[in-house]
């Protein structure tokens, strides 16, 4: 499913395609979605006046709240009878957002996910175990359709029931695993408890996404499972998985730019940043029919990786997402993403890659404590060694992130494992206030 005529087209041809699709999409949403008509009118924007990518800067942004207030179907651009599937994301505030797909959208999505699998080296000969959750979450069904489109043997096991995952992996000859990166570590851990070394199985590639993870975590997953770990990115509002993916070179995630226009903007001024600089990732869907989204502010922070990729794809690459601006912690004035803490921890011997950042209120002050599991074979009752390890972790975090945080070492397997997106930040501040 490598489509060089698209994925490796010249930048000039790509831009011409993007502009043509953008113009069509803007006219379409202006006509069919009241919210866009209102936004464009308020901004004095005639959608037909946009005839270059630079003109995009005049188009209003869309934010998560727009989708929330349109709950459930208010932003759909087609009749409900033309929608064949919905997915939804829960978000942190409770109000869910709903996205709708036409048959054409599902077809495009399958193509994007087949591309994703192919980019990481999977072929029709592979056996793909889809351990992302099936349901309103986009991970399971998104990966499922892509795996079938690729022509691979697809195991629709969904997330959870980890022992069964491992039995099936062994018995069915799974060669590819698709799940969250944190869940892949649990799979390795449970397999070890069952006396199975996954490295001895035919498993060879994993497609991991849906949550931030670090480069050091990649090293750990690759060595624990004996596989190549590919980072895949997407979000329900834009498509689900299949928006961007790493290729076998693992050096940034190629954005499927024939369908998704990417911009990186300064989150304060909302002006585009220079190429290669960090900012908030903004997407415009160029071909989506059910729920087209224009200049959607993802809250994800990243940058475009400069330079060409040896794979020959011309689609630009997004650097691994360190986190969402909503998850960013401000610790004594220093901005810290949980995944940066993970990156440090994954490089320290004798600690396991399982951690949680616990936020509490001490008096009127916010306090941050990082709970870190020691490695399974570490002697937890050796007080002196424990203290030394704790100091090492504190010092490493201080050195890497220029901020000192309190660290509490906890016993192996005491931090809750997740079968989907891991919960890295535990915020007890509200609970304490209410108590
Ligand atoms: O998580 C879609 C997906 C499913 C992607 C399976 C990859 C694999 P949502 O539930 O809407 O959709 O969450 C989207 O998750 O805005 C990012 O903050 C985060 N995210 C997704 N992939 C990555 C990744 C799916 N590879 C939100 N690295 C996004 C870091 C990621 N964060």
Coordinates of N, CA and C in Angstrom, one line a residue, residues 154-390:
X154 N -6.0 -10.3 9.9 CA -6.4 -9.4 10.9 C -7.0 -10.1 12.1
X155 N -6.4 -9.9 13.3 CA -7.0 -10.5 14.5 C -7.7 -9.4 15.3
X156 N -9.0 -9.3 15.3 CA -9.7 -8.2 16.0 C -9.9 -8.4 17.5
X157 N -8.8 -8.5 18.2 CA -8.9 -8.9 19.6 C -9.3 -7.8 20.6
X158 N -9.1 -6.5 20.2 CA -9.4 -5.4 21.0 C -8.5 -5.4 22.2
X159 N -8.6 -4.4 23.1 CA -7.7 -4.3 24.2 C -8.1 -5.2 25.4
X160 N -7.2 -5.4 26.3 CA -7.5 -6.1 27.5 C -7.4 -7.6 27.4
X161 N -7.7 -8.3 28.6 CA -7.6 -9.7 28.7 C -6.2 -10.2 28.2
X162 N -5.2 -9.7 28.9 CA -3.8 -9.7 28.4 C -3.3 -11.1 28.3
X163 N -3.6 -12.0 29.2 CA -3.1 -13.4 29.0 C -3.6 -14.0 27.7
X164 N -4.9 -13.7 27.4 CA -5.4 -14.3 26.2 C -4.7 -13.6 25.0
X165 N -4.4 -12.4 25.1 CA -3.7 -11.7 24.0 C -2.4 -12.5 23.7
X166 N -1.7 -12.9 24.8 CA -0.4 -13.6 24.6 C -0.6 -15.0 24.0
X167 N -1.6 -15.7 24.6 CA -1.9 -17.0 24.0 C -2.2 -17.0 22.5
X168 N -3.0 -16.0 22.1 CA -3.4 -15.9 20.7 C -2.1 -15.4 19.9
X169 N -1.4 -14.5 20.5 CA -0.2 -14.1 19.8 C 0.7 -15.3 19.5
X170 N 0.9 -16.1 20.4 CA 1.7 -17.3 20.3 C 1.1 -18.3 19.3
X171 N -0.2 -18.6 19.5 CA -0.9 -19.7 18.7 C -1.1 -19.3 17.3
X172 N -1.5 -18.0 17.1 CA -1.9 -17.6 15.7 C -0.7 -17.0 14.9
X173 N 0.5 -17.0 15.5 CA 1.7 -16.6 14.8 C 1.6 -15.1 14.5
X174 N 1.2 -14.3 15.4 CA 1.1 -12.8 15.2 C 2.5 -12.3 14.9
X175 N 2.6 -11.4 13.8 CA 3.8 -10.8 13.5 C 3.8 -9.3 13.8
X176 N 2.6 -8.7 13.9 CA 2.5 -7.3 14.1 C 1.5 -7.0 15.2
X177 N 1.9 -6.1 16.1 CA 1.0 -5.8 17.2 C 0.6 -4.3 17.1
X178 N -0.7 -4.0 17.2 CA -1.1 -2.6 17.2 C -1.8 -2.3 18.5
X179 N -1.2 -1.4 19.4 CA -1.9 -1.1 20.6 C -1.2 0.2 21.2
X180 N -1.6 0.6 22.3 CA -0.9 1.8 22.9 C 0.5 1.4 23.3
X181 N 1.5 2.3 23.3 CA 2.8 1.9 23.8 C 2.9 1.4 25.2
X182 N 2.1 2.0 26.1 CA 2.1 1.6 27.5 C 1.5 0.1 27.6
X183 N 0.5 -0.2 26.7 CA -0.1 -1.5 26.8 C 0.9 -2.6 26.3
X184 N 1.8 -2.2 25.3 CA 2.7 -3.1 24.8 C 3.7 -3.6 25.9
X185 N 4.0 -2.7 26.9 CA 4.9 -3.0 28.0 C 4.2 -4.0 28.9
X186 N 2.9 -3.8 29.1 CA 2.1 -4.7 30.0 C 2.1 -6.1 29.3
X187 N 1.9 -6.1 28.0 CA 1.9 -7.4 27.3 C 3.2 -8.2 27.5
X188 N 4.3 -7.4 27.5 CA 5.7 -8.0 27.7 C 5.8 -8.5 29.1
X189 N 5.3 -7.7 30.1 CA 5.4 -8.1 31.5 C 4.5 -9.3 31.8
X190 N 3.3 -9.4 31.3 CA 2.4 -10.5 31.6 C 3.0 -11.8 30.9
X191 N 3.5 -11.6 29.7 CA 4.1 -12.8 29.0 C 5.2 -13.4 29.9
X192 N 6.0 -12.5 30.4 CA 7.2 -13.0 31.3 C 6.6 -13.7 32.5
X193 N 5.5 -13.2 33.1 CA 4.9 -13.9 34.2 C 4.4 -15.3 33.8
X194 N 4.0 -15.4 32.5 CA 3.5 -16.7 32.0 C 4.6 -17.6 31.6
X195 N 5.8 -17.1 31.7 CA 7.0 -17.9 31.3 C 7.2 -17.9 29.8
X196 N 6.6 -16.9 29.1 CA 6.8 -16.8 27.7 C 7.7 -15.5 27.4
X197 N 8.7 -15.8 26.6 CA 9.5 -14.6 26.2 C 9.1 -14.2 24.8
X198 N 8.5 -13.0 24.7 CA 7.9 -12.6 23.4 C 9.0 -12.5 22.3
X199 N 10.2 -12.3 22.8 CA 11.3 -12.2 21.8 C 11.5 -13.5 21.0
X200 N 11.0 -14.6 21.6 CA 11.1 -15.9 20.9 C 9.9 -16.1 19.9
X201 N 8.9 -15.3 19.9 CA 7.8 -15.4 19.1 C 8.0 -14.7 17.7
X202 N 7.2 -15.0 16.7 CA 7.5 -14.3 15.4 C 7.2 -12.8 15.4
X203 N 6.7 -12.2 16.5 CA 6.3 -10.8 16.5 C 7.5 -10.0 16.0
X204 N 7.3 -9.0 15.1 CA 8.5 -8.3 14.6 C 8.3 -6.8 14.5
X205 N 7.0 -6.3 14.5 CA 6.8 -4.8 14.4 C 5.6 -4.5 15.3
X206 N 5.7 -3.3 15.9 CA 4.5 -2.8 16.6 C 4.2 -1.4 16.2
X207 N 2.9 -1.1 16.1 CA 2.4 0.2 15.7 C 1.7 0.9 16.9
X208 N 2.5 1.8 17.5 CA 2.1 2.3 18.8 C 1.7 3.8 18.7
X209 N 0.6 4.2 19.3 CA 0.2 5.6 19.3 C -1.0 5.8 20.3
X210 N -1.7 6.9 20.1 CA -2.8 7.3 20.9 C -2.4 8.0 22.2
X211 N -1.1 8.0 22.6 CA -0.7 8.6 23.8 C 0.8 9.0 23.6
X212 N 1.3 10.0 24.3 CA 2.7 10.4 24.1 C 3.6 9.3 24.7
X213 N 4.7 9.1 24.0 CA 5.7 8.2 24.5 C 7.1 8.8 24.1
X214 N 8.1 8.3 24.7 CA 9.4 8.9 24.5 C 10.3 8.0 23.7
X215 N 11.4 8.6 23.3 CA 12.4 7.8 22.5 C 13.0 6.7 23.4
X216 N 13.3 7.0 24.6 CA 13.8 6.0 25.5 C 12.8 4.8 25.8
X217 N 11.5 5.2 25.8 CA 10.5 4.2 25.9 C 10.5 3.3 24.7
X218 N 10.8 3.9 23.5 CA 10.9 3.1 22.3 C 12.0 2.0 22.5
X219 N 13.2 2.5 23.0 CA 14.3 1.6 23.2 C 13.9 0.4 24.1
X220 N 13.1 0.8 25.1 CA 12.7 -0.3 26.1 C 11.8 -1.3 25.5
X221 N 10.8 -0.7 24.7 CA 9.8 -1.6 24.1 C 10.5 -2.5 23.1
X222 N 11.4 -1.9 22.3 CA 12.0 -2.7 21.2 C 12.8 -3.8 21.8
X223 N 13.5 -3.5 23.0 CA 14.3 -4.6 23.5 C 13.5 -5.6 24.3
X224 N 12.4 -5.1 25.0 CA 11.6 -6.1 25.8 C 10.9 -7.0 24.9
X225 N 10.4 -6.6 23.7 CA 9.5 -7.4 22.8 C 10.3 -7.9 21.6
X226 N 11.5 -7.4 21.4 CA 12.3 -7.9 20.3 C 11.7 -7.5 19.0
X227 N 11.2 -6.2 18.9 CA 10.5 -5.8 17.7 C 11.0 -4.4 17.3
X228 N 10.5 -3.9 16.1 CA 10.7 -2.6 15.7 C 9.4 -1.8 16.2
X229 N 9.6 -0.7 16.8 CA 8.4 0.1 17.3 C 8.2 1.3 16.5
X230 N 7.0 1.4 15.8 CA 6.7 2.5 15.0 C 5.7 3.4 15.7
X231 N 5.9 4.7 15.6 CA 5.0 5.7 16.2 C 3.9 6.1 15.2
X232 N 2.7 6.0 15.6 CA 1.6 6.4 14.7 C 0.7 7.4 15.4
X233 N 0.2 8.4 14.7 CA -0.5 9.5 15.3 C -1.8 9.8 14.6
X234 N -2.7 10.2 15.4 CA -4.0 10.7 14.8 C -4.9 11.2 15.9
X235 N -6.0 11.7 15.5 CA -7.0 12.2 16.5 C -8.4 12.1 15.9
X236 N -9.4 11.8 16.8 CA -10.7 11.5 16.3 C -11.3 12.7 15.5
X237 N -11.0 13.9 15.9 CA -11.6 15.0 15.2 C -11.2 15.1 13.8
X238 N -10.0 14.6 13.5 CA -9.5 14.7 12.1 C -9.7 13.4 11.4
X239 N -9.6 12.3 12.0 CA -9.8 11.0 11.3 C -9.8 9.8 12.3
X240 N -8.9 9.9 13.3 CA -8.6 8.7 14.1 C -7.1 8.4 13.7
X241 N -6.6 7.2 14.0 CA -5.2 6.9 13.6 C -5.2 7.0 12.1
X242 N -4.0 7.3 11.5 CA -3.8 7.4 10.1 C -3.6 8.8 9.6
X243 N -3.4 9.7 10.5 CA -3.1 11.1 10.1 C -1.6 11.2 9.8
X244 N -0.8 10.6 10.6 CA 0.6 10.7 10.4 C 1.3 9.4 10.9
X245 N 2.3 9.0 10.2 CA 3.0 7.7 10.7 C 4.5 7.8 10.4
X246 N 5.2 7.1 11.2 CA 6.7 6.9 10.9 C 6.8 5.9 9.8
X247 N 7.9 6.0 9.1 CA 8.3 4.9 8.1 C 9.3 4.1 8.8
X248 N 10.0 3.2 8.1 CA 10.9 2.3 8.7 C 12.2 3.0 9.2
X249 N 12.3 4.3 8.8 CA 13.5 5.0 9.3 C 13.3 5.6 10.7
X250 N 12.1 5.6 11.1 CA 11.7 6.0 12.5 C 12.3 7.4 12.9
X251 N 12.1 8.3 11.9 CA 12.7 9.6 12.2 C 11.7 10.8 12.0
X252 N 10.5 10.6 12.6 CA 9.5 11.6 12.4 C 8.3 11.0 11.7
X253 N 7.1 11.6 11.9 CA 5.9 11.0 11.4 C 5.4 11.7 10.1
X254 N 5.5 11.0 9.0 CA 5.0 11.6 7.7 C 3.5 11.9 7.8
X255 N 3.2 13.1 7.5 CA 1.8 13.5 7.6 C 1.1 13.2 6.2
X256 N 0.0 12.6 6.2 CA -0.7 12.3 5.0 C -1.2 13.6 4.4
X257 N -0.3 14.3 3.8 CA -0.6 15.7 3.4 C -1.6 15.8 2.2
X258 N -1.8 14.7 1.5 CA -2.8 14.8 0.4 C -4.2 14.9 1.0
X259 N -4.4 14.5 2.2 CA -5.7 14.6 2.9 C -5.8 15.5 4.0
X260 N -4.6 15.8 4.6 CA -4.6 16.7 5.8 C -3.6 17.8 5.7
X261 N -4.1 19.0 5.8 CA -3.1 20.1 5.7 C -2.6 20.4 7.1
X262 N -1.3 20.5 7.2 CA -0.8 20.7 8.5 C -0.2 22.1 8.6
X263 N -0.4 22.8 9.8 CA 0.2 24.0 10.1 C 0.7 23.9 11.5
X264 N 1.8 24.6 11.8 CA 2.3 24.7 13.2 C 2.2 26.2 13.5
X265 N 1.4 26.5 14.6 CA 1.2 27.9 15.0 C 1.7 28.2 16.4
X266 N 2.0 29.4 16.6 CA 2.4 29.8 18.0 C 1.1 29.8 18.8
X267 N 1.0 29.1 19.9 CA -0.2 28.9 20.6 C -0.7 30.3 21.2
X268 N 0.2 31.2 21.4 CA -0.2 32.5 21.9 C -0.7 33.5 20.8
X269 N 0.1 33.7 19.8 CA -0.3 34.6 18.8 C -1.1 34.0 17.7
X270 N -1.1 32.7 17.6 CA -1.8 31.9 16.6 C -1.2 32.2 15.2
X271 N -0.1 32.8 15.1 CA 0.6 33.0 13.8 C 1.4 31.7 13.5
X272 N 1.5 31.4 12.2 CA 2.4 30.2 11.8 C 3.8 30.5 12.3
X273 N 4.5 29.5 12.8 CA 5.9 29.6 13.2 C 6.8 29.3 12.0
X274 N 8.0 29.6 12.0 CA 9.0 29.3 11.0 C 9.1 27.7 10.9
X275 N 9.4 27.2 9.7 CA 9.6 25.8 9.6 C 10.6 25.2 10.6
X276 N 10.4 24.2 11.3 CA 11.3 23.6 12.2 C 11.1 24.1 13.6
X277 N 10.3 25.1 13.8 CA 10.1 25.6 15.2 C 8.9 24.9 15.8
X278 N 8.9 24.8 17.1 CA 7.8 24.2 17.9 C 6.6 25.1 18.0
X279 N 5.4 24.4 18.0 CA 4.2 25.2 18.2 C 3.0 24.2 18.3
X280 N 1.8 24.7 18.2 CA 0.6 23.9 18.2 C 0.3 23.4 16.8
X281 N 0.0 22.1 16.8 CA -0.3 21.5 15.5 C -1.8 21.8 15.1
X282 N -2.0 22.3 13.9 CA -3.3 22.6 13.4 C -3.5 21.8 12.1
X283 N -4.7 21.2 12.0 CA -5.0 20.4 10.8 C -6.3 20.9 10.1
X284 N -6.3 20.9 8.8 CA -7.5 21.1 8.0 C -7.7 19.8 7.2
X285 N -8.9 19.3 7.3 CA -9.2 18.0 6.5 C -9.5 18.5 5.1
X286 N -8.9 17.9 4.1 CA -9.1 18.3 2.7 C -10.1 17.5 2.0
X287 N -10.4 16.3 2.5 CA -11.3 15.4 1.7 C -12.4 14.8 2.5
X288 N -12.4 15.1 3.8 CA -13.4 14.5 4.7 C -14.8 15.0 4.3
X289 N -15.7 14.1 4.3 CA -17.1 14.4 3.9 C -18.0 14.6 5.1
X290 N -18.0 13.6 6.0 CA -18.9 13.6 7.1 C -18.8 14.8 8.0
X291 N -17.6 15.0 8.5 CA -17.3 16.1 9.4 C -16.0 16.8 9.0
X292 N -16.0 17.6 8.0 CA -14.8 18.3 7.6 C -14.4 19.3 8.7
X293 N -13.1 19.4 9.0 CA -12.7 20.3 10.0 C -11.7 21.3 9.5
X294 N -11.9 22.6 9.7 CA -11.0 23.6 9.2 C -10.2 24.2 10.3
X295 N -8.9 24.2 10.0 CA -7.9 24.8 11.0 C -8.2 24.4 12.4
X296 N -8.2 23.1 12.6 CA -8.5 22.6 14.0 C -7.3 22.6 14.9
X297 N -7.4 23.3 16.0 CA -6.3 23.4 17.0 C -6.3 22.2 17.8
X298 N -5.3 21.4 17.6 CA -5.2 20.0 18.3 C -4.7 20.1 19.7
X299 N -4.1 21.2 20.1 CA -3.4 21.3 21.4 C -2.1 20.5 21.5
X300 N -1.9 19.7 20.5 CA -0.6 18.9 20.5 C 0.5 19.8 20.1
X301 N 1.7 19.6 20.8 CA 2.8 20.5 20.5 C 3.9 19.7 19.8
X302 N 4.3 20.2 18.7 CA 5.4 19.5 17.9 C 6.0 20.5 16.9
X303 N 6.8 19.9 16.0 CA 7.4 20.8 15.0 C 7.6 19.9 13.7
X304 N 7.8 20.6 12.6 CA 8.1 19.8 11.4 C 9.6 19.5 11.4
X305 N 10.0 18.2 11.2 CA 11.4 17.8 11.1 C 12.0 18.4 9.8
X306 N 13.0 19.1 9.9 CA 13.6 19.7 8.6 C 14.3 18.6 7.8
X307 N 14.4 18.8 6.5 CA 15.1 17.9 5.6 C 14.3 16.8 5.0
X308 N 14.9 16.0 4.1 CA 14.2 14.9 3.4 C 14.4 13.6 4.2
X309 N 13.5 12.7 3.9 CA 13.6 11.4 4.5 C 14.2 10.4 3.5
X310 N 15.1 9.5 3.9 CA 15.7 8.6 2.9 C 14.6 7.6 2.3
X311 N 13.4 7.5 2.8 CA 12.4 6.6 2.3 C 11.9 7.1 1.0
X312 N 12.1 8.3 0.6 CA 11.6 8.9 -0.6 C 10.2 9.5 -0.5
X313 N 9.5 9.3 0.6 CA 8.3 10.0 0.8 C 8.6 11.5 0.8
X314 N 7.7 12.3 0.2 CA 7.9 13.8 0.2 C 7.0 14.4 1.3
X315 N 6.1 13.6 1.8 CA 5.2 14.2 2.9 C 6.1 14.6 4.1
X316 N 5.8 15.8 4.6 CA 6.7 16.3 5.7 C 6.5 15.5 6.9
X317 N 7.5 15.6 7.8 CA 7.4 14.8 9.0 C 7.2 15.6 10.3
X318 N 6.3 15.1 11.1 CA 6.0 15.7 12.4 C 6.9 15.1 13.4
X319 N 7.6 15.9 14.3 CA 8.4 15.2 15.3 C 7.4 14.6 16.3
X320 N 7.9 13.5 16.9 CA 7.2 12.8 18.0 C 6.5 13.9 18.9
X321 N 5.2 13.6 19.2 CA 4.5 14.6 20.0 C 4.9 14.4 21.5
X322 N 5.4 15.5 22.0 CA 5.8 15.4 23.4 C 4.6 15.4 24.4
X323 N 3.6 16.1 23.9 CA 2.4 16.2 24.8 C 1.4 17.2 24.3
X324 N 0.3 17.3 25.0 CA -0.7 18.3 24.7 C -0.5 19.4 25.6
X325 N -0.9 20.6 25.1 CA -0.7 21.8 26.0 C -1.6 21.6 27.2
X326 N -2.7 20.9 27.1 CA -3.5 20.7 28.3 C -2.8 19.9 29.4
X327 N -1.9 19.0 29.0 CA -1.2 18.1 29.9 C 0.1 18.7 30.5
X328 N 0.4 19.9 30.0 CA 1.7 20.4 30.4 C 1.6 20.9 31.8
X329 N 2.6 20.5 32.6 CA 2.7 20.9 34.0 C 3.6 22.1 34.1
X330 N 3.2 23.0 34.9 CA 4.1 24.1 35.2 C 4.6 24.0 36.6
X331 N 5.9 23.5 36.7 CA 6.5 23.2 38.0 C 7.4 24.4 38.3
X332 N 7.1 25.1 39.3 CA 7.9 26.3 39.6 C 8.3 27.1 38.4
X333 N 7.4 27.3 37.5 CA 7.6 28.2 36.4 C 8.2 27.4 35.2
X334 N 8.6 26.2 35.4 CA 9.2 25.4 34.2 C 8.1 24.6 33.6
X335 N 8.0 24.6 32.3 CA 7.0 23.8 31.6 C 7.5 22.4 31.4
X336 N 6.8 21.4 31.9 CA 7.2 20.0 31.8 C 6.1 19.2 31.3
X337 N 6.4 18.3 30.3 CA 5.4 17.4 29.8 C 5.7 16.0 30.5
X338 N 4.7 15.3 30.9 CA 4.9 14.0 31.5 C 5.9 13.1 30.7
X339 N 5.8 13.2 29.4 CA 6.6 12.3 28.5 C 8.1 12.7 28.7
X340 N 8.4 13.9 29.1 CA 9.8 14.3 29.3 C 10.3 13.6 30.5
X341 N 9.4 13.5 31.5 CA 9.8 12.8 32.7 C 10.1 11.3 32.4
X342 N 9.2 10.8 31.6 CA 9.3 9.4 31.1 C 10.6 9.2 30.4
X343 N 11.0 10.1 29.5 CA 12.2 10.0 28.8 C 13.4 9.9 29.8
X344 N 13.4 10.6 30.9 CA 14.5 10.6 31.8 C 14.4 9.2 32.6
X345 N 13.2 8.9 33.0 CA 13.1 7.6 33.8 C 13.6 6.4 33.0
X346 N 13.2 6.4 31.8 CA 13.5 5.2 30.9 C 15.0 5.1 30.7
X347 N 15.8 6.1 31.1 CA 17.2 6.0 30.9 C 17.9 5.7 32.2
X348 N 17.2 5.6 33.3 CA 17.8 5.3 34.6 C 17.8 3.8 34.9
X349 N 18.9 3.2 35.2 CA 18.9 1.8 35.6 C 18.1 1.6 36.9
X350 N 17.6 0.4 37.0 CA 16.9 0.0 38.2 C 15.5 0.6 38.4
X351 N 15.0 1.4 37.5 CA 13.6 1.8 37.6 C 12.9 1.2 36.4
X352 N 11.6 0.9 36.6 CA 10.8 0.4 35.6 C 10.1 1.6 34.8
X353 N 9.7 1.3 33.6 CA 9.1 2.5 32.8 C 7.6 2.7 33.2
X354 N 7.3 2.6 34.5 CA 6.0 2.9 34.9 C 6.0 4.0 36.0
X355 N 5.2 5.0 35.7 CA 5.3 6.2 36.6 C 4.0 6.9 36.6
X356 N 3.8 7.8 37.5 CA 2.6 8.7 37.6 C 3.1 10.0 38.2
X357 N 2.6 11.0 37.7 CA 2.8 12.3 38.3 C 1.6 12.7 39.1
X358 N 1.8 12.9 40.4 CA 0.7 13.1 41.3 C 0.7 14.6 41.7
X359 N -0.4 15.2 41.5 CA -0.5 16.6 41.8 C -1.4 16.7 43.1
X360 N -0.9 17.5 44.1 CA -1.7 17.6 45.3 C -1.7 19.0 45.7
X361 N -2.5 19.4 46.7 CA -2.5 20.7 47.3 C -1.9 20.6 48.7
X362 N -0.9 21.3 48.9 CA -0.3 21.3 50.3 C -0.5 22.7 50.8
X363 N -1.4 22.9 51.7 CA -1.8 24.3 52.0 C -2.4 24.9 50.8
X364 N -1.9 26.1 50.4 CA -2.5 26.7 49.2 C -1.6 26.4 48.0
X365 N -0.5 25.7 48.2 CA 0.5 25.4 47.2 C 0.2 24.1 46.4
X366 N 0.5 24.2 45.1 CA 0.4 22.9 44.4 C 1.7 22.1 44.6
X367 N 1.6 20.9 44.8 CA 2.8 20.1 44.9 C 2.8 19.0 43.9
X368 N 4.0 18.7 43.4 CA 4.1 17.7 42.4 C 5.0 16.5 42.9
X369 N 4.5 15.3 42.8 CA 5.4 14.2 43.2 C 5.3 13.2 42.1
X370 N 6.5 12.7 41.7 CA 6.6 11.7 40.7 C 6.7 10.3 41.4
X371 N 5.7 9.4 41.1 CA 5.8 8.1 41.6 C 6.4 7.2 40.6
X372 N 7.5 6.5 41.0 CA 8.2 5.7 40.0 C 8.4 4.3 40.6
X373 N 8.1 3.3 39.7 CA 8.3 1.9 40.1 C 9.7 1.5 40.0
X374 N 10.2 0.8 41.0 CA 11.6 0.2 40.9 C 11.5 -1.0 40.0
X375 N 12.6 -1.4 39.4 CA 12.6 -2.6 38.5 C 12.3 -3.8 39.3
X376 N 11.7 -4.8 38.6 CA 11.2 -6.0 39.4 C 12.3 -6.7 40.2
X377 N 13.5 -6.7 39.7 CA 14.6 -7.4 40.5 C 15.3 -6.5 41.4
X378 N 14.8 -5.3 41.7 CA 15.5 -4.4 42.6 C 15.1 -4.8 44.0
X379 N 16.0 -4.8 45.0 CA 15.7 -5.1 46.3 C 15.1 -3.9 47.0
X380 N 13.7 -3.9 47.1 CA 13.0 -2.8 47.5 C 13.2 -2.5 49.0
X381 N 13.6 -3.6 49.8 CA 13.7 -3.4 51.2 C 15.1 -3.0 51.6
X382 N 16.0 -2.8 50.7 CA 17.4 -2.3 51.0 C 17.3 -0.8 51.1
X383 N 17.1 -0.3 52.3 CA 16.8 1.1 52.5 C 17.9 2.0 51.9
X384 N 19.2 1.7 52.1 CA 20.2 2.5 51.6 C 20.2 2.6 50.1
X385 N 20.1 1.4 49.5 CA 20.0 1.4 48.0 C 18.8 2.2 47.4
X386 N 17.7 2.0 48.2 CA 16.5 2.7 47.7 C 16.8 4.3 47.8
X387 N 17.4 4.7 48.9 CA 17.7 6.1 49.0 C 18.6 6.6 47.9
X388 N 19.6 5.8 47.6 CA 20.6 6.2 46.6 C 19.9 6.3 45.2
X389 N 19.0 5.3 45.0 CA 18.3 5.3 43.7 C 17.4 6.5 43.6
X390 N 16.7 6.8 44.7 CA 15.8 8.0 44.7 C 16.6 9.3 44.4

